Short mmCIF file of C-alpha atoms and ligand atoms in Angstrom, two decimals:
data_model
loop_
_atom_site.label_atom_id
_atom_site.label_comp_id
_atom_site.label_asym_id
_atom_site.label_seq_id
_atom_site.Cartn_x
_atom_site.Cartn_y
_atom_site.Cartn_z
CA UNK M 165 0.34 0.01 -0.32
CA UNK M 166 0.68 3.39 -0.40
CA UNK M 167 3.69 5.33 -2.36
CA UNK M 168 7.21 3.76 -2.39
CA UNK M 169 7.84 7.38 -3.67
CA UNK M 170 7.67 11.29 -4.49
CA UNK M 171 8.73 13.38 -6.16
CA UNK M 172 8.07 17.16 -4.80
CA UNK M 173 8.83 20.27 -4.58
CA UNK M 174 9.81 20.29 -8.75
CA UNK M 175 7.70 21.47 -12.34
CA UNK M 176 6.60 19.16 -14.50
CA UNK M 177 7.86 19.34 -17.59
CA UNK M 178 5.92 17.03 -20.66
CA UNK M 179 6.13 16.85 -24.41
CA UNK M 180 2.44 18.98 -24.07
CA UNK M 181 2.59 20.78 -20.86
CA UNK M 182 4.77 22.51 -17.78
CA UNK M 183 2.33 21.59 -14.97
CA UNK M 184 2.00 24.01 -11.78
CA UNK M 185 4.82 24.52 -9.32
CA UNK M 186 2.93 22.02 -6.63
CA UNK M 187 2.58 19.08 -8.29
CA UNK M 188 3.93 15.74 -6.61
CA UNK M 189 4.34 12.94 -8.57
CA UNK M 190 3.80 8.95 -7.01
CA UNK M 191 5.73 6.35 -7.60
CA UNK M 192 4.55 2.61 -6.87
CA UNK M 193 6.11 -0.55 -8.52
CA UNK M 194 9.45 1.65 -10.86
CA UNK M 195 5.52 3.03 -12.37
CA UNK M 196 4.01 6.19 -12.02
CA UNK M 197 1.00 5.95 -10.54
CA UNK M 198 -0.74 9.55 -10.25
CA UNK M 199 0.54 13.16 -10.02
CA UNK M 200 -1.36 15.15 -7.32
CA UNK M 201 -1.26 17.80 -4.55
CA UNK M 202 -0.22 17.14 -0.88
CA UNK M 203 -0.02 13.20 -1.67
CA UNK M 204 -0.16 10.60 0.98
CA UNK M 205 3.03 9.69 2.14
CA UNK M 206 3.44 6.13 4.04
CA UNK M 207 6.01 5.36 7.08
CA UNK M 208 8.49 3.98 3.56
CA UNK M 209 7.62 6.19 1.56
CA UNK M 210 10.99 7.84 -0.39
CA UNK M 211 10.52 11.64 -0.36
CA UNK M 212 13.14 12.96 -3.52
CA UNK M 213 13.44 16.65 -2.79
CA UNK M 214 13.17 18.77 -6.20
CA UNK M 215 13.65 22.35 -5.36
CA UNK M 216 14.09 24.93 -7.77
CA UNK M 217 14.49 21.72 -10.30
CA UNK M 218 12.26 21.21 -13.19
CA UNK M 219 11.19 17.02 -14.07
CA UNK M 220 11.06 15.81 -17.19
CA UNK M 221 11.04 12.29 -18.39
CA UNK M 222 13.56 10.17 -18.92
CA UNK M 223 15.45 10.76 -21.90
CA UNK M 224 15.35 7.64 -24.52
CA UNK M 225 18.23 7.74 -26.90
CA UNK M 226 17.24 6.62 -29.98
CA UNK M 227 21.05 5.57 -31.65
CA UNK M 228 23.60 4.47 -29.81
CA UNK M 229 26.72 2.43 -31.17
CA UNK M 230 27.34 0.31 -28.34
CA UNK M 231 29.80 -3.38 -28.63
CA UNK M 232 29.14 -3.51 -32.21
CA UNK M 233 32.24 -5.37 -33.69
CA UNK M 234 33.14 -3.21 -36.28
CA UNK M 235 33.97 -0.85 -33.31
CA UNK M 236 36.46 -2.59 -31.14
CA UNK M 237 37.39 0.40 -29.07
CA UNK M 238 34.29 1.94 -29.17
CA UNK M 239 32.25 2.00 -25.98
CA UNK M 240 30.58 -1.20 -24.56
CA UNK M 241 27.22 -1.72 -22.18
CA UNK M 242 28.63 -0.93 -19.61
CA UNK M 243 30.82 2.08 -19.58
CA UNK M 244 28.28 3.94 -22.71
CA UNK M 245 24.60 3.70 -20.70
CA UNK M 246 27.21 4.98 -17.92
CA UNK M 247 27.90 8.05 -20.24
CA UNK M 248 23.94 7.72 -20.72
CA UNK M 249 22.62 8.28 -16.87
CA UNK M 250 25.02 10.82 -16.06
CA UNK M 251 22.98 13.15 -19.25
CA UNK M 252 19.35 12.42 -18.32
CA UNK M 253 19.18 9.08 -20.20
CA UNK M 254 17.50 7.03 -19.16
CA UNK M 255 16.46 4.72 -22.26
CA UNK M 256 18.81 3.50 -24.96
CA UNK M 257 17.86 2.03 -28.32
CA UNK M 258 21.26 0.26 -29.96
CA UNK M 259 21.85 -1.70 -33.47
CA UNK M 260 22.74 -5.16 -32.92
CA UNK M 261 24.31 -5.40 -35.92
CA UNK M 262 23.29 -8.44 -39.00
CA UNK M 263 26.83 -9.97 -40.81
CA UNK M 264 25.94 -10.10 -45.15
CA UNK M 265 27.09 -13.57 -45.01
CA UNK M 266 23.91 -14.30 -42.15
CA UNK M 267 21.37 -15.30 -43.36
CA UNK M 268 19.22 -15.50 -40.55
CA UNK M 269 19.44 -12.81 -37.81
CA UNK M 270 18.03 -15.08 -34.96
CA UNK M 271 21.04 -15.97 -33.77
CA UNK M 272 22.41 -12.01 -34.39
CA UNK M 273 19.91 -11.06 -32.13
CA UNK M 274 20.97 -13.22 -29.00
CA UNK M 275 24.39 -12.39 -29.29
CA UNK M 276 23.65 -8.85 -28.75
CA UNK M 277 20.87 -9.38 -25.82
CA UNK M 278 24.06 -11.81 -24.61
CA UNK M 279 25.92 -7.94 -24.92
CA UNK M 280 23.95 -6.37 -22.80
CA UNK M 281 22.27 -8.18 -20.32
CA UNK M 282 23.26 -7.49 -16.69
CA UNK M 283 26.22 -4.95 -17.92
CA UNK M 284 23.98 -2.04 -18.39
CA UNK M 285 23.08 1.89 -15.96
CA UNK M 286 19.80 2.05 -18.41
CA UNK M 287 17.52 0.26 -19.87
CA UNK M 288 18.03 -0.62 -23.59
CA UNK M 289 16.82 -2.27 -25.98
CA UNK M 290 17.98 -2.90 -30.53
CA UNK M 291 17.13 -1.83 -33.80
CA UNK M 292 18.27 -4.60 -36.30
CA UNK M 293 20.46 -2.99 -38.75
CA UNK M 294 19.86 -5.32 -41.63
CA UNK M 295 22.58 -5.85 -44.24
CA UNK M 296 21.16 -9.08 -46.54
CA UNK M 297 17.73 -9.17 -46.33
CA UNK M 298 16.85 -12.55 -47.13
CA UNK M 299 12.82 -13.51 -48.21
CA UNK M 300 13.43 -16.33 -45.40
CA UNK M 301 14.26 -13.11 -42.58
CA UNK M 302 11.65 -10.89 -44.20
CA UNK M 303 8.39 -13.13 -44.65
CA UNK M 304 9.93 -15.86 -41.25
CA UNK M 305 12.08 -13.65 -39.20
CA UNK M 306 10.79 -9.98 -38.69
CA UNK M 307 7.59 -11.41 -37.04
CA UNK M 308 9.53 -13.35 -34.38
CA UNK M 309 11.57 -10.23 -34.03
CA UNK M 310 8.32 -7.53 -33.80
CA UNK M 311 6.97 -9.87 -31.13
CA UNK M 312 10.00 -9.88 -29.17
CA UNK M 313 10.00 -6.42 -29.21
CA UNK M 314 12.65 -4.95 -31.59
CA UNK M 315 9.89 -3.13 -33.87
CA UNK M 316 12.59 -1.87 -35.53
CA UNK M 317 15.47 -2.00 -38.82
CA UNK M 318 18.61 0.54 -40.14
CA UNK M 319 19.30 0.22 -43.68
CA UNK M 320 22.60 1.60 -45.06
CA UNK M 321 22.70 3.08 -48.10
CA UNK M 322 26.51 3.18 -47.73
CA UNK M 323 29.68 1.42 -46.16
CA UNK M 324 30.34 -1.93 -47.94
CA UNK M 325 29.62 -4.11 -45.87
CA UNK M 326 26.43 -2.88 -44.76
CA UNK M 327 24.49 -1.14 -48.11
CA UNK M 328 22.20 -2.59 -49.65
CA UNK M 329 20.81 -1.72 -53.91
CA UNK M 330 17.51 0.20 -54.26
CA UNK M 331 16.04 -3.51 -55.63
CA UNK M 332 16.72 -4.64 -51.27
CA UNK M 333 15.92 -1.11 -50.24
CA UNK M 334 12.37 -1.52 -52.16
CA UNK M 335 11.78 -5.13 -50.06
CA UNK M 336 12.20 -4.14 -46.87
CA UNK M 337 9.42 -1.21 -47.32
CA UNK M 338 7.14 -3.90 -48.64
CA UNK M 339 8.31 -5.68 -46.04
CA UNK M 340 7.99 -2.66 -43.05
CA UNK M 341 4.29 -2.14 -44.62
CA UNK M 342 3.79 -5.32 -43.88
CA UNK M 343 4.08 -5.87 -41.38
CA UNK M 344 4.10 -2.63 -39.31
CA UNK M 345 8.03 -1.99 -38.33
CA UNK M 346 10.18 1.00 -38.20
CA UNK M 347 12.38 1.76 -40.63
CA UNK M 348 15.92 3.80 -40.53
CA UNK M 349 17.99 4.94 -43.14
CA UNK M 350 21.71 6.66 -43.32
CA UNK M 351 20.88 8.30 -46.49
CA UNK M 352 24.49 8.44 -48.66
CA UNK M 353 25.23 8.04 -52.07
CA UNK M 354 27.80 5.09 -52.17
CA UNK M 355 29.41 5.65 -55.37
CA UNK M 356 29.74 9.02 -55.31
CA UNK M 357 32.26 8.82 -52.16
CA UNK M 358 34.29 5.26 -53.58
CA UNK M 359 34.58 8.56 -56.74
CA UNK M 360 35.90 11.59 -54.21
CA UNK M 361 37.45 9.15 -52.05
CA UNK M 362 39.73 7.77 -54.78
CA UNK M 363 40.33 10.72 -56.74
CA UNK M 364 41.61 12.35 -53.07
CA UNK M 365 43.72 10.01 -52.57
CA UNK M 366 45.30 9.62 -56.15
CA UNK M 367 46.77 13.56 -55.27
CA UNK M 368 48.29 12.23 -51.17
CA UNK M 369 45.10 14.48 -49.98
CA UNK M 370 44.02 11.87 -47.05
CA UNK M 371 44.25 13.96 -43.86
CA UNK M 372 41.36 13.82 -41.89
CA UNK M 373 39.71 17.25 -43.02
CA UNK M 374 39.39 15.86 -46.70
CA UNK M 375 36.62 13.23 -45.17
CA UNK M 376 34.56 15.69 -45.10
CA UNK M 377 35.67 16.74 -48.33
CA UNK M 378 34.83 13.13 -49.68
CA UNK M 379 31.27 12.81 -48.26
CA UNK M 380 29.81 15.87 -50.51
CA UNK M 381 26.49 17.23 -49.14
CA UNK M 382 25.06 16.28 -52.93
CA UNK M 383 25.61 12.23 -51.67
CA UNK M 384 22.98 12.81 -48.94
CA UNK M 385 20.88 14.88 -51.20
CA UNK M 386 20.49 12.25 -53.41
CA UNK M 387 20.34 9.66 -51.49
CA UNK M 388 17.44 11.41 -49.55
CA UNK M 389 15.94 11.98 -52.13
CA UNK M 390 15.91 8.61 -53.35
CA UNK M 391 14.83 7.17 -50.33
CA UNK M 392 12.00 9.67 -49.88
CA UNK M 393 10.90 8.28 -53.37
CA UNK M 394 11.10 4.34 -52.11
CA UNK M 395 8.74 5.52 -49.70
CA UNK M 396 6.52 7.12 -51.34
CA UNK M 397 5.87 4.42 -53.63
CA UNK M 398 5.78 1.49 -51.50
CA UNK M 399 3.50 3.90 -49.01
CA UNK M 400 5.62 3.23 -45.91
CA UNK M 401 7.01 5.43 -43.05
CA UNK M 402 10.56 5.62 -42.90
CA UNK M 403 13.07 8.26 -40.62
CA UNK M 404 16.19 9.10 -42.26
CA UNK M 405 19.10 8.88 -39.41
CA UNK M 406 21.57 11.39 -38.54
CA UNK M 407 20.49 14.44 -41.30
CA UNK M 408 22.80 16.78 -41.80
CA UNK M 409 22.76 19.71 -44.76
CA UNK M 410 20.38 22.39 -45.44
CA UNK M 411 20.18 20.94 -48.98
CA UNK M 412 18.56 17.37 -47.96
CA UNK M 413 16.55 18.13 -45.13
CA UNK M 414 14.55 20.46 -47.57
CA UNK M 415 13.94 17.13 -49.25
CA UNK M 416 12.15 15.83 -45.79
CA UNK M 417 10.00 19.15 -45.91
CA UNK M 418 8.71 18.87 -48.50
CA UNK M 419 7.70 15.96 -48.52
CA UNK M 420 6.42 16.38 -45.14
CA UNK M 421 4.25 19.01 -46.36
CA UNK M 422 2.87 16.86 -49.02
CA UNK M 423 1.44 14.73 -45.83
CA UNK M 424 3.88 12.11 -46.85
CA UNK M 425 4.71 9.71 -42.96
CA UNK M 426 8.27 10.95 -43.67
CA UNK M 427 11.03 11.26 -40.39
CA UNK M 428 14.16 12.63 -39.37
CA UNK M 429 16.63 12.95 -37.06
CA UNK M 430 18.93 14.92 -36.32
CA UNK M 431 22.23 14.81 -33.71
CA UNK M 432 24.52 17.50 -32.17
CA UNK M 433 27.64 17.48 -33.54
CA UNK M 434 25.09 18.65 -36.38
CA UNK M 435 23.72 21.95 -34.66
CA UNK M 436 27.28 22.73 -32.66
CA UNK M 437 30.44 21.90 -35.19
CA UNK M 438 31.68 23.37 -38.66
CA UNK M 439 34.12 21.06 -40.63
CA UNK M 440 37.13 23.23 -39.58
CA UNK M 441 36.96 20.99 -36.66
CA UNK M 442 38.80 18.17 -38.66
CA UNK M 443 41.62 20.67 -39.08
CA UNK M 444 42.93 19.69 -35.35
CA UNK M 445 45.01 22.01 -34.02
CA UNK M 446 47.97 22.88 -34.96
CA UNK M 447 50.04 21.18 -32.31
CA UNK M 448 48.44 17.94 -33.90
CA UNK M 449 47.35 17.99 -37.29
CA UNK M 450 45.20 14.18 -37.04
CA UNK M 451 43.21 15.46 -33.71
CA UNK M 452 41.19 16.26 -36.21
CA UNK M 453 40.51 12.60 -36.39
CA UNK M 454 38.41 12.67 -33.25
CA UNK M 455 35.96 14.81 -35.56
CA UNK M 456 35.46 12.18 -38.50
CA UNK M 457 32.01 11.23 -38.07
CA UNK M 458 28.90 10.11 -41.67
CA UNK M 459 27.79 12.72 -42.23
CA UNK M 460 30.68 14.58 -42.02
CA UNK M 461 30.47 18.20 -40.08
CA UNK M 462 29.51 20.86 -43.12
CA UNK M 463 31.41 23.99 -43.75
CA UNK M 464 28.83 26.50 -44.14
CA UNK M 465 27.14 27.55 -40.51
CA UNK M 466 23.72 28.11 -42.59
CA UNK M 467 23.82 24.42 -42.23
CA UNK M 468 24.15 24.26 -38.70
CA UNK M 469 21.33 27.03 -38.47
CA UNK M 470 19.37 24.64 -40.75
CA UNK M 471 19.34 22.30 -38.85
CA UNK M 472 18.66 24.54 -35.93
CA UNK M 473 15.10 25.76 -37.73
CA UNK M 474 14.38 22.01 -38.25
CA UNK M 475 14.57 20.97 -34.66
CA UNK M 476 12.46 23.81 -33.48
CA UNK M 477 9.76 23.96 -36.59
CA UNK M 478 9.25 19.97 -36.12
CA UNK M 479 10.95 18.95 -39.02
CA UNK M 480 13.02 16.57 -37.03
CA UNK M 481 10.98 14.11 -34.78
CA UNK M 482 14.44 12.70 -33.18
CA UNK M 483 16.85 13.96 -31.49
CA UNK M 484 19.67 11.36 -30.78
CA UNK M 485 23.20 11.21 -30.35
CA UNK M 486 24.84 8.26 -33.32
CA UNK M 487 26.94 7.74 -29.98
CA UNK M 488 29.89 6.04 -31.47
CA UNK M 489 33.23 6.85 -30.23
CA UNK M 490 36.08 4.91 -30.65
CA UNK M 491 39.82 5.52 -28.11
CA UNK M 492 42.32 7.84 -30.14
CA UNK M 493 45.39 6.29 -28.60
CA UNK M 494 45.79 2.75 -29.08
CA UNK M 495 48.26 0.62 -27.46
CA UNK M 496 51.51 1.26 -28.14
CA UNK M 497 50.90 4.89 -28.50
CA UNK M 498 49.01 3.44 -31.80
CA UNK M 499 46.22 6.08 -33.67
CA UNK M 500 44.17 4.46 -36.38
CA UNK M 501 45.06 5.58 -40.05
CA UNK M 502 48.13 7.30 -38.34
CA UNK M 503 50.90 5.07 -39.80
CA UNK M 504 55.12 6.47 -40.28
CA UNK M 505 53.85 10.12 -39.88
CA UNK M 506 50.56 9.16 -43.26
CA UNK M 507 47.47 9.96 -42.59
CA UNK M 508 44.69 8.34 -43.90
CA UNK M 509 41.60 9.39 -43.11
CA UNK M 510 40.22 6.01 -45.03
CA UNK M 511 41.52 4.09 -41.75
CA UNK M 512 39.32 6.54 -39.17
CA UNK M 513 36.82 4.97 -36.83
CA UNK M 514 33.61 6.67 -37.66
CA UNK M 515 31.60 8.25 -35.18
CA UNK M 516 31.37 11.08 -32.69
CA UNK M 517 31.02 10.20 -28.72
CA UNK M 518 27.23 11.97 -27.38
CA UNK M 519 25.24 9.65 -25.61
CA UNK M 520 26.12 12.15 -21.98
CA UNK M 521 26.13 15.68 -23.49
CA UNK M 522 22.79 14.69 -26.82
CA UNK M 523 20.49 15.79 -23.30
CA UNK M 524 22.49 19.22 -21.10
CA UNK M 525 23.28 20.60 -24.81
CA UNK M 526 19.60 21.12 -25.97
CA UNK M 527 18.92 21.68 -22.38
CA UNK M 528 20.23 24.77 -22.60
CA UNK M 529 18.93 25.94 -25.52
CA UNK M 530 15.28 25.23 -24.99
CA UNK M 531 13.16 27.53 -22.40
CA UNK M 532 11.05 31.10 -22.93
CA UNK M 533 13.90 33.46 -22.77
CA UNK M 534 14.42 35.61 -26.77
CA UNK M 535 17.31 33.33 -26.92
CA UNK M 536 15.78 30.22 -27.00
CA UNK M 537 16.18 27.51 -28.97
CA UNK M 538 12.79 26.06 -28.58
CA UNK M 539 10.49 25.50 -26.48
CA UNK M 540 10.46 23.03 -23.76
CA UNK M 541 8.10 21.27 -25.15
CA UNK M 542 9.57 20.86 -28.17
CA UNK M 543 13.14 20.12 -25.99
CA UNK M 544 10.56 17.02 -24.43
CA UNK M 545 9.45 15.89 -27.35
CA UNK M 546 12.87 15.49 -29.16
CA UNK M 547 15.05 14.14 -26.61
CA UNK M 548 12.46 11.63 -24.95
CA UNK M 549 9.01 11.39 -26.21
CA UNK M 550 8.83 11.16 -29.61
CA UNK M 551 11.34 9.03 -30.12
CA UNK M 552 9.46 6.06 -26.80
CA UNK M 553 6.20 7.09 -29.87
CA UNK M 554 8.17 6.05 -32.98
CA UNK M 555 10.28 2.46 -31.84
CA UNK M 556 7.12 1.00 -29.73
CA UNK M 557 7.91 2.52 -25.63
CA UNK M 558 4.52 4.73 -26.23
CA UNK M 559 2.31 3.56 -22.94
CA UNK M 560 5.87 2.92 -21.50
CA UNK M 561 8.19 5.67 -21.81
CA UNK M 562 8.60 9.00 -22.44
CA UNK M 563 5.73 11.17 -20.66
CA UNK M 564 5.30 11.92 -16.88
CA UNK M 565 1.82 9.98 -16.24
CA UNK M 566 0.40 7.29 -14.57
CA UNK M 567 1.39 3.63 -15.78
CA UNK M 568 4.68 5.33 -16.63
CA UNK M 569 8.03 3.87 -16.24
CA UNK M 570 9.00 6.55 -13.33
CA UNK M 571 12.32 7.04 -15.09
CA UNK M 572 12.47 11.29 -14.01
CA UNK M 573 15.44 13.28 -14.78
CA UNK M 574 15.55 16.27 -12.15
CA UNK M 575 17.12 19.49 -13.74
CA UNK M 576 18.77 22.40 -11.91
CA UNK M 577 19.10 25.20 -14.24
CA UNK M 578 20.45 27.74 -12.47
CA UNK M 579 22.78 26.03 -10.78
CA UNK M 580 26.92 25.22 -11.87
CA UNK M 581 27.73 23.23 -14.52
CA UNK M 582 28.14 19.94 -13.72
CA UNK M 583 25.78 20.38 -10.51
CA UNK M 584 22.56 20.68 -12.97
CA UNK M 585 21.01 17.74 -13.26
CA UNK M 586 20.34 14.32 -11.35
CA UNK M 587 18.29 10.90 -13.49
CA UNK M 588 17.11 8.79 -11.93
CA UNK M 589 16.22 5.35 -13.39
CA UNK M 590 16.57 3.66 -9.88
CA UNK M 591 13.40 2.54 -9.63
CA UNK M 592 12.86 -0.08 -11.14
CA UNK M 593 15.73 -1.87 -12.11
CA UNK M 594 17.73 -1.66 -15.75
CA UNK M 595 16.00 -3.76 -18.10
CA UNK M 596 15.54 -4.61 -21.62
CA UNK M 597 12.37 -2.61 -23.60
CA UNK M 598 10.42 -4.96 -25.33
CA UNK M 599 10.09 -8.28 -23.89
CA UNK M 600 13.28 -9.57 -25.85
N1 DUC G 153 28.23 7.55 -38.69
C1 DUC G 153 27.73 6.01 -38.40
O1 DUC G 153 26.70 5.82 -40.15
N2 DUC G 153 27.36 5.64 -38.26
C2 DUC G 153 28.47 5.12 -36.81
C3 DUC G 153 29.18 6.23 -36.92
C4 DUC G 153 28.73 7.33 -37.52
O2 DUC G 153 29.55 8.65 -37.80
ZN1 ZN G 154 24.51 6.06 -39.62
ZN1 ZN G 155 25.25 5.52 -36.22
ZN1 ZN G 156 13.67 2.21 -15.84
#
């Protein structure tokens, strides 16, 4: 009987509204059981005093790479989820990645569950990266996975070991329409990138900065328009991940104004960083390697502004980290992409960290002051409630309402940096979300 916890004295902020001070949150068995004023206390009730704080639903980062084979020095579920909690993210959706040689994905999913089980500080779930969508997988295995709570796949239009041609893309989209899973797409034109890369290489242009040259906006633009066309043809909703350029984002906006179910995601790096970062420092030119991600950082500040516009006006449904760090130094002081003094951007692992900093970076710009970039409601939608809805967690994550998991973040906007938030995901243990 009674609440295990009552969170009091804070201002509750959800995707829909900001509630007046005085509304308390009653928690029982890891779930929110009610919101109200002067909730009854019992002898065992723990009071969490959020005085001066703003309470939002726990963050849902729907795009993180943990424990993947192609990133041997990347984060695993222990280190990555610890960073997630420190940054107000209480649920992550990571990737289980099929190898092109595999004609069943069931062992892959089992393997990735083992990589996460008992190692995560936060709740987690998986998307499936499909690199070989055989008829058997699409017709027999996908329905089983959906039953297990894996309701989304990621498709790549680039990267040799992962990329799908249009015919495979169309087949997966047809199957998504029939079965109702969500399709995420990495949209960059692979052949454009290969052609430029070969020519840069032949001319000795291989420093980290040329990573951005090798993946121009037109590669993102073409692939974005193409996947939207394929989605329109098959009447299938899609989400284009990690969008970086205005020219490509405009295709999404245009499709949305035609009422097509085209969703898009952007990431902190495309709001804050430009390609000049790839030049590194004077002392260590190779340090630009730390900013190698794909799509690459763009040259023009106008693209950053455009991404901010998409954040504010609803073009983007999700704001994820694409967290995919690698260590800079390897055993013996070796650096990937630097050998015998020669820099080769092609050998630098793609990806930047972000699971810890994603939400605080956006929170700094959320509010109702004239300099704010987005409202608090948009902030909650982008970082928590909309990714939850899109990936099968509606009713469980992403809201502060009866029946939802009691994953809460208390923000202290007026406190010093470093002290400003407390993420609470301790109430119901760390589950794999979905039943898988
Ligand atoms: N780009 C990706 O597509 N995946 C991981 C990291 C990155 O930068
Ligand atoms: Zn990607
Ligand atoms: Zn990614
Ligand atoms: Zn939880």
